[in-house]
Amino acid sequence: MTVGRSTADHPPNSDRPYEYVIVGGGIHGTCLANHLITEGEYTRDEIRILDPREELLASFAKKANQCGMETLRSTFVHHIDTESFSLESFAEGHHRANELVSTKNYPDRPTLDLFLDHARDVIERRELSGCHHRSKVTDVTRSAGTETYLVKTGAGAIETHHVVLAVGLGATPTLPEWTTSLPDDAPLAHVWDEAFDPTTPGAFEERTFVVGGGITAGHLACRLADRTVVTLLSRHELEIELTEADPHWINWRHIGKEIHTLPVGSEARLDRIRSARNDATIPPYVERRLAEARDGGALEHRQGEITSANATDEGLSLRFDDGTRATAARVVLATGLEPVPEQPLVDRVSESLSLARGAEGFPVLDDRTLAWRRTDSSESAVYVSGALAEPSVGPFARNIVGARRAAERILDPPDQARTDPLPMSSRGGS
């Protein structure tokens, strides 16, 4: 599905700096650009979204299709537009209200197609594709003798007053140790591999093991069970949770009480957030899809781990932690991505601009503005949205609603008097 096409492959030369350069054209970057134009009254010529992909939201759409997502876990009020009921109005206006899926004890959720079509409509109406230029950012430095920044790309450097890192969850899959000895042509894939496509005809003739226990693994197992016999292999019993965290965590007042009262840059913040996130869980509607596939004989769930694997002419020979084996197998991993603070760009930007890193390498942010603090505790004009902002935005930071919350803070931060943070943790700077 085409979401929004860039109008140029490279950013044009400009006689004056941009107001905002946004690194990343996913949900977070696109949502912020829309807020800046619609609510902040910036012009399109003052904003640039830098992303190497051909279209805005291309990475999100690709990943959603790779894992077999049919509906979003988020509700219909969570989307990239500024008005809460925009998606609902779009659905009703296009006679697609049936794509707002009823969910017990929860607001309706949109289908993936409805969500993306609404996003495309927002991008077209707000002409956001005119802000998008296909470039990969390699670093951010200070512009000599000025208060501006230089965003360096493969097509040259771009000068701007503000930089926003909206870089997503990263691109490096997490691989179990037993995969390291397998040849490149082994029947092994990761769901987030660039070339992985669950709908490729004839790609899964033998028994396929989907390794993982969260929502991605659940979606993927259901999708693959439509065309082959699947075993969902998880280390633990499947845990059922409707949402990624308690909805109270959407509210800034709750976030301030639970997180902002803890020292910035501290391990305590990360511990609090992780205890609140329902990671590696499956919502009830995915559990029902799994049960239907089990009842039809196309899927089984097995609890355990693969301890070793060898490639043979027939497929993979697998050994499990209970001593049993499987032969002629294929494996698709749904084991997540490497931690977002470990992205090379994050390292380069923090080093180039002397920006503070806290526990586990997360940026030390100003809770009021989401500006990345310098190592001397002063505030830079580099801002963060997405998973990198978790220590300030909370357990929903990486989600769609987190994009809207981050846009609110960056565009219209609250009064300083209401958000004075505790001092930086002793583990803060780098």
GROMACS .gro file of C-alpha atoms in nm:
model
  430
    1MET     CA    1   0.000   0.000   0.000
    2THR     CA    2   0.139   0.341  -0.096
    3VAL     CA    3   0.135   0.569   0.205
    4GLY     CA    4   0.313   0.885   0.094
    5ARG     CA    5   0.570   0.938  -0.181
    6SER     CA    6   0.870   1.165  -0.141
    7THR     CA    7   0.891   1.447  -0.393
    8ALA     CA    8   1.270   1.438  -0.423
    9ASP     CA    9   1.559   1.204  -0.361
   10HIS     CA   10   1.780   1.469  -0.204
   11PRO     CA   11   1.715   1.777   0.008
   12PRO     CA   12   1.747   2.103  -0.183
   13ASN     CA   13   1.994   2.375  -0.097
   14SER     CA   14   1.848   2.645   0.125
   15ASP     CA   15   1.958   3.000   0.194
   16ARG     CA   16   1.843   2.977   0.556
   17PRO     CA   17   1.837   2.697   0.813
   18TYR     CA   18   1.530   2.480   0.853
   19GLU     CA   19   1.338   2.516   1.176
   20TYR     CA   20   1.310   2.139   1.231
   21VAL     CA   21   1.488   1.846   1.074
   22ILE     CA   22   1.323   1.519   1.177
   23VAL     CA   23   1.535   1.205   1.148
   24GLY     CA   24   1.296   0.922   1.064
   25GLY     CA   25   0.981   0.904   0.853
   26GLY     CA   26   0.787   0.649   1.056
   27ILE     CA   27   0.488   0.698   1.284
   28HIS     CA   28   0.676   0.930   1.520
   29GLY     CA   29   0.845   1.149   1.261
   30THR     CA   30   0.533   1.183   1.047
   31CYS     CA   31   0.311   1.253   1.347
   32LEU     CA   32   0.546   1.526   1.471
   33ALA     CA   33   0.567   1.692   1.129
   34ASN     CA   34   0.187   1.698   1.111
   35HIS     CA   35   0.164   1.855   1.457
   36LEU     CA   36   0.428   2.118   1.375
   37ILE     CA   37   0.241   2.223   1.062
   38THR     CA   38  -0.114   2.194   1.194
   39GLU     CA   39  -0.075   2.306   1.556
   40GLY     CA   40   0.257   2.491   1.550
   41GLU     CA   41   0.186   2.688   1.233
   42TYR     CA   42   0.524   2.608   1.081
   43THR     CA   43   0.535   2.599   0.702
   44ARG     CA   44   0.633   2.292   0.504
   45ASP     CA   45   0.941   2.476   0.381
   46GLU     CA   46   1.062   2.504   0.742
   47ILE     CA   47   1.049   2.129   0.810
   48ARG     CA   48   1.239   1.836   0.664
   49ILE     CA   49   1.182   1.466   0.732
   50LEU     CA   50   1.491   1.264   0.642
   51ASP     CA   51   1.436   0.895   0.577
   52PRO     CA   52   1.601   0.674   0.313
   53ARG     CA   53   1.280   0.489   0.228
   54GLU     CA   54   1.069   0.584  -0.071
   55GLU     CA   55   0.758   0.666   0.130
   56LEU     CA   56   0.658   0.797   0.470
   57LEU     CA   57   0.553   0.513   0.703
   58ALA     CA   58   0.710   0.259   0.466
   59SER     CA   59   0.896   0.081   0.744
   60PHE     CA   60   0.588   0.059   0.967
   61ALA     CA   61   0.372  -0.074   0.684
   62LYS     CA   62   0.634  -0.330   0.584
   63LYS     CA   63   0.681  -0.461   0.937
   64ALA     CA   64   0.307  -0.482   0.997
   65ASN     CA   65   0.266  -0.692   0.685
   66GLN     CA   66   0.574  -0.904   0.759
   67CYS     CA   67   0.433  -1.020   1.091
   68GLY     CA   68   0.079  -1.070   0.961
   69MET     CA   69  -0.091  -0.795   1.161
   70GLU     CA   70  -0.461  -0.764   1.080
   71THR     CA   71  -0.571  -0.509   1.341
   72LEU     CA   72  -0.385  -0.267   1.563
   73ARG     CA   73  -0.349  -0.315   1.935
   74SER     CA   74  -0.407   0.059   1.976
   75THR     CA   75  -0.754   0.213   1.979
   76PHE     CA   76  -0.914   0.424   1.707
   77VAL     CA   77  -0.816   0.751   1.880
   78HIS     CA   78  -0.445   0.674   1.839
   79HIS     CA   79  -0.316   0.778   1.496
   80ILE     CA   80  -0.092   1.042   1.334
   81ASP     CA   81  -0.351   1.321   1.310
   82THR     CA   82  -0.403   1.599   1.562
   83GLU     CA   83  -0.777   1.554   1.623
   84SER     CA   84  -0.863   1.254   1.838
   85PHE     CA   85  -1.164   1.136   1.635
   86SER     CA   86  -1.006   1.192   1.294
   87LEU     CA   87  -0.970   0.821   1.215
   88GLU     CA   88  -1.327   0.747   1.325
   89SER     CA   89  -1.458   1.029   1.104
   90PHE     CA   90  -1.251   0.898   0.814
   91ALA     CA   91  -1.396   0.549   0.860
   92GLU     CA   92  -1.753   0.676   0.874
   93GLY     CA   93  -1.703   0.912   0.580
   94HIS     CA   94  -1.568   0.630   0.364
   95HIS     CA   95  -1.834   0.375   0.474
   96ARG     CA   96  -1.571   0.167   0.655
   97ALA     CA   97  -1.700   0.180   1.011
   98ASN     CA   98  -1.706  -0.201   1.002
   99GLU     CA   99  -1.324  -0.185   1.009
  100LEU     CA  100  -1.337  -0.043   1.361
  101VAL     CA  101  -1.323  -0.375   1.541
  102SER     CA  102  -1.523  -0.417   1.859
  103THR     CA  103  -1.310  -0.523   2.156
  104LYS     CA  104  -1.443  -0.638   2.493
  105ASN     CA  105  -1.375  -0.391   2.776
  106TYR     CA  106  -1.180  -0.167   2.536
  107PRO     CA  107  -1.252   0.094   2.268
  108ASP     CA  108  -1.275  -0.016   1.906
  109ARG     CA  109  -0.949  -0.088   1.722
  110PRO     CA  110  -0.885  -0.015   1.351
  111THR     CA  111  -0.782  -0.272   1.095
  112LEU     CA  112  -0.432  -0.225   0.958
  113ASP     CA  113  -0.570  -0.125   0.617
  114LEU     CA  114  -0.797   0.139   0.770
  115PHE     CA  115  -0.517   0.281   0.983
  116LEU     CA  116  -0.279   0.308   0.687
  117ASP     CA  117  -0.544   0.452   0.454
  118HIS     CA  118  -0.627   0.718   0.713
  119ALA     CA  119  -0.256   0.794   0.754
  120ARG     CA  120  -0.223   0.828   0.376
  121ASP     CA  121  -0.517   1.068   0.376
  122VAL     CA  122  -0.352   1.282   0.646
  123ILE     CA  123  -0.022   1.282   0.455
  124GLU     CA  124  -0.197   1.387   0.134
  125ARG     CA  125  -0.420   1.653   0.293
  126ARG     CA  126  -0.130   1.810   0.485
  127GLU     CA  127   0.113   1.763   0.193
  128LEU     CA  128   0.363   1.600   0.427
  129SER     CA  129   0.536   1.418   0.143
  130GLY     CA  130   0.672   1.756   0.040
  131CYS     CA  131   0.870   1.757   0.366
  132HIS     CA  132   1.016   1.411   0.304
  133HIS     CA  133   1.354   1.369   0.140
  134ARG     CA  134   1.525   1.037   0.090
  135SER     CA  135   1.853   1.060   0.277
  136LYS     CA  136   2.023   0.851   0.541
  137VAL     CA  137   2.150   1.057   0.833
  138THR     CA  138   2.505   0.975   0.943
  139ASP     CA  139   2.573   1.235   1.214
  140VAL     CA  140   2.468   1.566   1.367
  141THR     CA  141   2.723   1.836   1.455
  142ARG     CA  142   2.721   2.204   1.551
  143SER     CA  143   2.749   2.458   1.272
  144ALA     CA  144   3.069   2.654   1.329
  145GLY     CA  145   3.014   3.001   1.473
  146THR     CA  146   2.635   2.967   1.493
  147GLU     CA  147   2.365   2.827   1.719
  148THR     CA  148   2.245   2.590   1.449
  149TYR     CA  149   2.311   2.223   1.375
  150LEU     CA  150   2.440   2.042   1.069
  151VAL     CA  151   2.258   1.718   0.993
  152LYS     CA  152   2.497   1.513   0.781
  153THR     CA  153   2.363   1.278   0.516
  154GLY     CA  154   2.492   1.089   0.216
  155ALA     CA  155   2.369   1.379   0.001
  156GLY     CA  156   2.539   1.653   0.204
  157ALA     CA  157   2.476   1.852   0.522
  158ILE     CA  158   2.155   2.033   0.615
  159GLU     CA  159   2.148   2.328   0.855
  160THR     CA  160   1.868   2.351   1.109
  161HIS     CA  161   1.772   2.517   1.435
  162HIS     CA  162   1.621   2.200   1.586
  163VAL     CA  163   1.681   1.828   1.536
  164VAL     CA  164   1.440   1.551   1.634
  165LEU     CA  165   1.556   1.190   1.649
  166ALA     CA  166   1.258   0.967   1.567
  167VAL     CA  167   1.462   0.664   1.471
  168GLY     CA  168   1.235   0.378   1.572
  169LEU     CA  169   1.334   0.053   1.739
  170GLY     CA  170   1.644  -0.011   1.532
  171ALA     CA  171   1.735  -0.243   1.250
  172THR     CA  172   1.946  -0.517   1.408
  173PRO     CA  173   1.751  -0.835   1.496
  174THR     CA  174   1.825  -1.020   1.818
  175LEU     CA  175   1.955  -1.368   1.728
  176PRO     CA  176   1.985  -1.666   1.965
  177GLU     CA  177   2.335  -1.802   2.015
  178TRP     CA  178   2.252  -2.133   1.842
  179THR     CA  179   2.206  -1.953   1.509
  180THR     CA  180   2.567  -1.836   1.480
  181SER     CA  181   2.706  -2.161   1.334
  182LEU     CA  182   2.442  -2.199   1.062
  183PRO     CA  183   2.530  -2.124   0.697
  184ASP     CA  184   2.377  -1.823   0.525
  185ASP     CA  185   2.152  -2.042   0.308
  186ALA     CA  186   2.003  -2.234   0.604
  187PRO     CA  187   1.619  -2.229   0.625
  188LEU     CA  188   1.633  -1.967   0.901
  189ALA     CA  189   1.486  -1.617   0.891
  190HIS     CA  190   1.403  -1.335   1.127
  191VAL     CA  191   1.063  -1.175   1.088
  192TRP     CA  192   1.234  -0.834   1.057
  193ASP     CA  193   1.482  -0.942   0.790
  194GLU     CA  194   1.453  -0.703   0.496
  195ALA     CA  195   1.381  -0.988   0.254
  196PHE     CA  196   1.135  -1.181   0.472
  197ASP     CA  197   0.787  -1.217   0.325
  198PRO     CA  198   0.537  -1.452   0.495
  199THR     CA  199   0.315  -1.462   0.187
  200THR     CA  200   0.576  -1.588  -0.061
  201PRO     CA  201   0.422  -1.895  -0.229
  202GLY     CA  202   0.597  -2.221  -0.156
  203ALA     CA  203   0.833  -2.070   0.099
  204PHE     CA  204   0.722  -2.290   0.390
  205GLU     CA  205   0.654  -2.645   0.268
  206GLU     CA  206   0.794  -2.818   0.579
  207ARG     CA  207   0.707  -2.772   0.946
  208THR     CA  208   0.789  -2.420   1.051
  209PHE     CA  209   0.890  -2.325   1.404
  210VAL     CA  210   0.808  -1.967   1.503
  211VAL     CA  211   1.033  -1.874   1.796
  212GLY     CA  212   0.892  -1.612   2.032
  213GLY     CA  213   0.618  -1.556   2.284
  214GLY     CA  214   0.485  -1.207   2.220
  215ILE     CA  215   0.234  -1.041   1.990
  216THR     CA  216   0.465  -1.046   1.687
  217ALA     CA  217   0.517  -1.421   1.721
  218GLY     CA  218   0.143  -1.470   1.766
  219HIS     CA  219   0.052  -1.269   1.456
  220LEU     CA  220   0.321  -1.446   1.253
  221ALA     CA  221   0.223  -1.797   1.362
  222CYS     CA  222  -0.137  -1.731   1.261
  223ARG     CA  223  -0.033  -1.592   0.922
  224LEU     CA  224   0.198  -1.885   0.843
  225ALA     CA  225  -0.059  -2.140   0.965
  226ASP     CA  226  -0.275  -2.038   0.669
  227ARG     CA  227  -0.027  -2.211   0.436
  228THR     CA  228   0.178  -2.463   0.635
  229VAL     CA  229   0.202  -2.656   0.962
  230VAL     CA  230   0.340  -2.433   1.239
  231THR     CA  231   0.478  -2.484   1.587
  232LEU     CA  232   0.486  -2.172   1.803
  233LEU     CA  233   0.784  -2.219   2.036
  234SER     CA  234   0.800  -1.995   2.343
  235ARG     CA  235   1.014  -2.008   2.655
  236HIS     CA  236   0.713  -1.948   2.878
  237GLU     CA  237   0.340  -2.001   2.881
  238LEU     CA  238   0.162  -1.750   2.661
  239GLU     CA  239   0.069  -1.449   2.873
  240ILE     CA  240  -0.250  -1.267   2.780
  241GLU     CA  241  -0.276  -0.888   2.817
  242LEU     CA  242  -0.504  -0.658   2.622
  243THR     CA  243  -0.270  -0.358   2.612
  244GLU     CA  244   0.104  -0.286   2.630
  245ALA     CA  245   0.054  -0.119   2.969
  246ASP     CA  246  -0.221   0.010   3.193
  247PRO     CA  247  -0.397   0.298   3.009
  248HIS     CA  248  -0.321   0.526   3.306
  249TRP     CA  249   0.030   0.550   3.158
  250ILE     CA  250  -0.109   0.756   2.868
  251ASN     CA  251  -0.180   1.042   3.110
  252TRP     CA  252   0.099   1.294   3.172
  253ARG     CA  253  -0.008   1.339   3.534
  254HIS     CA  254   0.044   0.967   3.599
  255ILE     CA  255   0.376   0.968   3.411
  256GLY     CA  256   0.494   1.264   3.615
  257LYS     CA  257   0.400   1.102   3.944
  258GLU     CA  258   0.548   0.761   3.867
  259ILE     CA  259   0.858   0.850   3.662
  260HIS     CA  260   0.948   1.218   3.675
  261THR     CA  261   0.983   1.202   4.052
  262LEU     CA  262   1.277   0.964   4.001
  263PRO     CA  263   1.624   1.097   3.910
  264VAL     CA  264   1.674   1.158   3.538
  265GLY     CA  265   1.907   0.911   3.373
  266SER     CA  266   1.856   0.657   3.651
  267GLU     CA  267   1.814   0.281   3.639
  268ALA     CA  268   1.514   0.332   3.868
  269ARG     CA  269   1.320   0.494   3.584
  270LEU     CA  270   1.389   0.204   3.349
  271ASP     CA  271   1.294  -0.048   3.618
  272ARG     CA  272   0.964   0.132   3.679
  273ILE     CA  273   0.883   0.144   3.308
  274ARG     CA  274   0.968  -0.222   3.248
  275SER     CA  275   0.756  -0.329   3.540
  276ALA     CA  276   0.466  -0.139   3.383
  277ARG     CA  277   0.510  -0.267   3.025
  278ASN     CA  278   0.338  -0.589   2.929
  279ASP     CA  279   0.625  -0.708   2.712
  280ALA     CA  280   0.613  -1.052   2.547
  281THR     CA  281   0.235  -1.074   2.587
  282ILE     CA  282  -0.046  -1.160   2.348
  283PRO     CA  283  -0.386  -0.986   2.343
  284PRO     CA  284  -0.702  -1.198   2.370
  285TYR     CA  285  -0.802  -1.158   2.004
  286VAL     CA  286  -0.465  -1.300   1.890
  287GLU     CA  287  -0.505  -1.583   2.141
  288ARG     CA  288  -0.840  -1.664   1.976
  289ARG     CA  289  -0.679  -1.673   1.631
  290LEU     CA  290  -0.415  -1.911   1.766
  291ALA     CA  291  -0.684  -2.133   1.918
  292GLU     CA  292  -0.872  -2.147   1.587
  293ALA     CA  293  -0.552  -2.249   1.406
  294ARG     CA  294  -0.485  -2.516   1.672
  295ASP     CA  295  -0.838  -2.651   1.639
  296GLY     CA  296  -0.789  -2.673   1.264
  297GLY     CA  297  -0.474  -2.879   1.305
  298ALA     CA  298  -0.241  -2.624   1.144
  299LEU     CA  299  -0.071  -2.502   1.461
  300GLU     CA  300   0.058  -2.625   1.793
  301HIS     CA  301   0.215  -2.439   2.083
  302ARG     CA  302   0.522  -2.582   2.249
  303GLN     CA  303   0.697  -2.446   2.556
  304GLY     CA  304   1.076  -2.470   2.547
  305GLU     CA  305   1.391  -2.355   2.371
  306ILE     CA  306   1.613  -2.463   2.084
  307THR     CA  307   1.960  -2.542   2.217
  308SER     CA  308   2.134  -2.632   1.890
  309ALA     CA  309   2.067  -2.653   1.518
  310ASN     CA  310   2.240  -2.812   1.220
  311ALA     CA  311   2.169  -2.759   0.852
  312THR     CA  312   2.089  -3.066   0.640
  313ASP     CA  313   1.968  -3.119   0.285
  314GLU     CA  314   1.612  -3.160   0.417
  315GLY     CA  315   1.614  -2.853   0.642
  316LEU     CA  316   1.724  -2.783   0.997
  317SER     CA  317   1.786  -3.054   1.255
  318LEU     CA  318   1.689  -2.903   1.590
  319ARG     CA  319   1.761  -3.009   1.948
  320PHE     CA  320   1.543  -2.874   2.228
  321ASP     CA  321   1.614  -2.812   2.595
  322ASP     CA  322   1.414  -3.123   2.694
  323GLY     CA  323   1.642  -3.344   2.482
  324THR     CA  324   1.397  -3.404   2.198
  325ARG     CA  325   1.470  -3.335   1.832
  326ALA     CA  326   1.297  -3.220   1.515
  327THR     CA  327   1.417  -3.269   1.159
  328ALA     CA  328   1.342  -3.116   0.819
  329ALA     CA  329   1.241  -2.796   0.996
  330ARG     CA  330   1.237  -2.430   0.911
  331VAL     CA  331   1.267  -2.158   1.175
  332VAL     CA  332   1.139  -1.801   1.174
  333LEU     CA  333   1.254  -1.592   1.468
  334ALA     CA  334   1.032  -1.332   1.633
  335THR     CA  335   1.290  -1.247   1.897
  336GLY     CA  336   1.293  -0.870   1.879
  337LEU     CA  337   1.557  -0.611   1.795
  338GLU     CA  338   1.873  -0.492   1.964
  339PRO     CA  339   1.822  -0.213   2.226
  340VAL     CA  340   1.757   0.122   2.060
  341PRO     CA  341   2.031   0.311   2.253
  342GLU     CA  342   2.286   0.085   2.082
  343GLN     CA  343   2.210   0.225   1.737
  344PRO     CA  344   2.532   0.365   1.584
  345LEU     CA  345   2.366   0.697   1.497
  346VAL     CA  346   2.272   0.752   1.862
  347ASP     CA  347   2.634   0.696   1.963
  348ARG     CA  348   2.769   0.932   1.697
  349VAL     CA  349   2.526   1.214   1.777
  350SER     CA  350   2.590   1.193   2.151
  351GLU     CA  351   2.966   1.201   2.098
  352SER     CA  352   2.962   1.481   1.839
  353LEU     CA  353   2.744   1.707   2.054
  354SER     CA  354   2.860   1.602   2.404
  355LEU     CA  355   2.512   1.483   2.498
  356ALA     CA  356   2.451   1.300   2.825
  357ARG     CA  357   2.374   0.929   2.842
  358GLY     CA  358   2.202   0.770   3.137
  359ALA     CA  359   2.142   0.413   3.249
  360GLU     CA  360   2.188   0.158   2.968
  361GLY     CA  361   2.285   0.434   2.726
  362PHE     CA  362   1.947   0.608   2.709
  363PRO     CA  363   1.957   0.983   2.638
  364VAL     CA  364   1.916   1.205   2.942
  365LEU     CA  365   1.619   1.422   2.848
  366ASP     CA  366   1.447   1.726   2.991
  367ASP     CA  367   1.110   1.585   3.098
  368ARG     CA  368   0.934   1.909   3.008
  369THR     CA  369   1.061   1.949   2.650
  370LEU     CA  370   1.218   1.610   2.558
  371ALA     CA  371   1.537   1.801   2.472
  372TRP     CA  372   1.854   1.594   2.507
  373ARG     CA  373   2.070   1.740   2.783
  374ARG     CA  374   2.437   1.809   2.733
  375THR     CA  375   2.693   1.655   2.966
  376ASP     CA  376   2.708   1.990   3.150
  377SER     CA  377   2.328   1.955   3.212
  378SER     CA  378   2.238   2.242   2.978
  379GLU     CA  379   1.957   2.187   2.728
  380SER     CA  380   2.035   2.123   2.362
  381ALA     CA  381   1.800   2.172   2.067
  382VAL     CA  382   1.814   1.800   1.986
  383TYR     CA  383   1.487   1.628   2.078
  384VAL     CA  384   1.387   1.264   2.097
  385SER     CA  385   1.067   1.072   2.018
  386GLY     CA  386   0.996   0.700   2.031
  387ALA     CA  387   1.164   0.424   2.229
  388LEU     CA  388   1.465   0.649   2.298
  389ALA     CA  389   1.232   0.875   2.497
  390GLU     CA  390   1.101   0.600   2.726
  391PRO     CA  391   1.271   0.734   3.042
  392SER     CA  392   1.063   1.054   3.007
  393VAL     CA  393   0.749   0.950   2.815
  394GLY     CA  394   0.697   0.616   2.987
  395PRO     CA  395   0.595   0.266   2.878
  396PHE     CA  396   0.389   0.387   2.580
  397ALA     CA  397   0.676   0.596   2.438
  398ARG     CA  398   0.738   0.362   2.145
  399ASN     CA  399   0.369   0.330   2.058
  400ILE     CA  400   0.142   0.545   1.842
  401VAL     CA  401   0.005   0.732   2.143
  402GLY     CA  402   0.366   0.793   2.248
  403ALA     CA  403   0.423   0.974   1.919
  404ARG     CA  404   0.137   1.210   1.998
  405ARG     CA  405   0.256   1.263   2.355
  406ALA     CA  406   0.609   1.343   2.235
  407ALA     CA  407   0.475   1.586   1.975
  408GLU     CA  408   0.280   1.766   2.249
  409ARG     CA  409   0.590   1.812   2.464
  410ILE     CA  410   0.818   1.920   2.181
  411LEU     CA  411   0.567   2.166   2.037
  412ASP     CA  412   0.406   2.301   2.354
  413PRO     CA  413   0.592   2.207   2.675
  414PRO     CA  414   0.419   2.271   3.009
  415ASP     CA  415   0.522   2.547   3.247
  416GLN     CA  416   0.861   2.491   3.409
  417ALA     CA  417   0.720   2.534   3.759
  418ARG     CA  418   0.506   2.221   3.726
  419THR     CA  419   0.782   1.995   3.599
  420ASP     CA  420   1.103   2.067   3.790
  421PRO     CA  421   1.294   1.735   3.784
  422LEU     CA  422   1.513   1.580   4.047
  423PRO     CA  423   1.889   1.613   3.993
  424MET     CA  424   2.059   1.395   3.736
  425SER     CA  425   2.155   1.047   3.853
  426SER     CA  426   2.521   0.994   3.931
  427ARG     CA  427   2.509   0.740   3.645
  428GLY     CA  428   2.390   1.004   3.399
  429GLY     CA  429   2.669   1.161   3.195
  430SER     CA  430   2.916   1.001   2.962
   0.00000   0.00000   0.00000
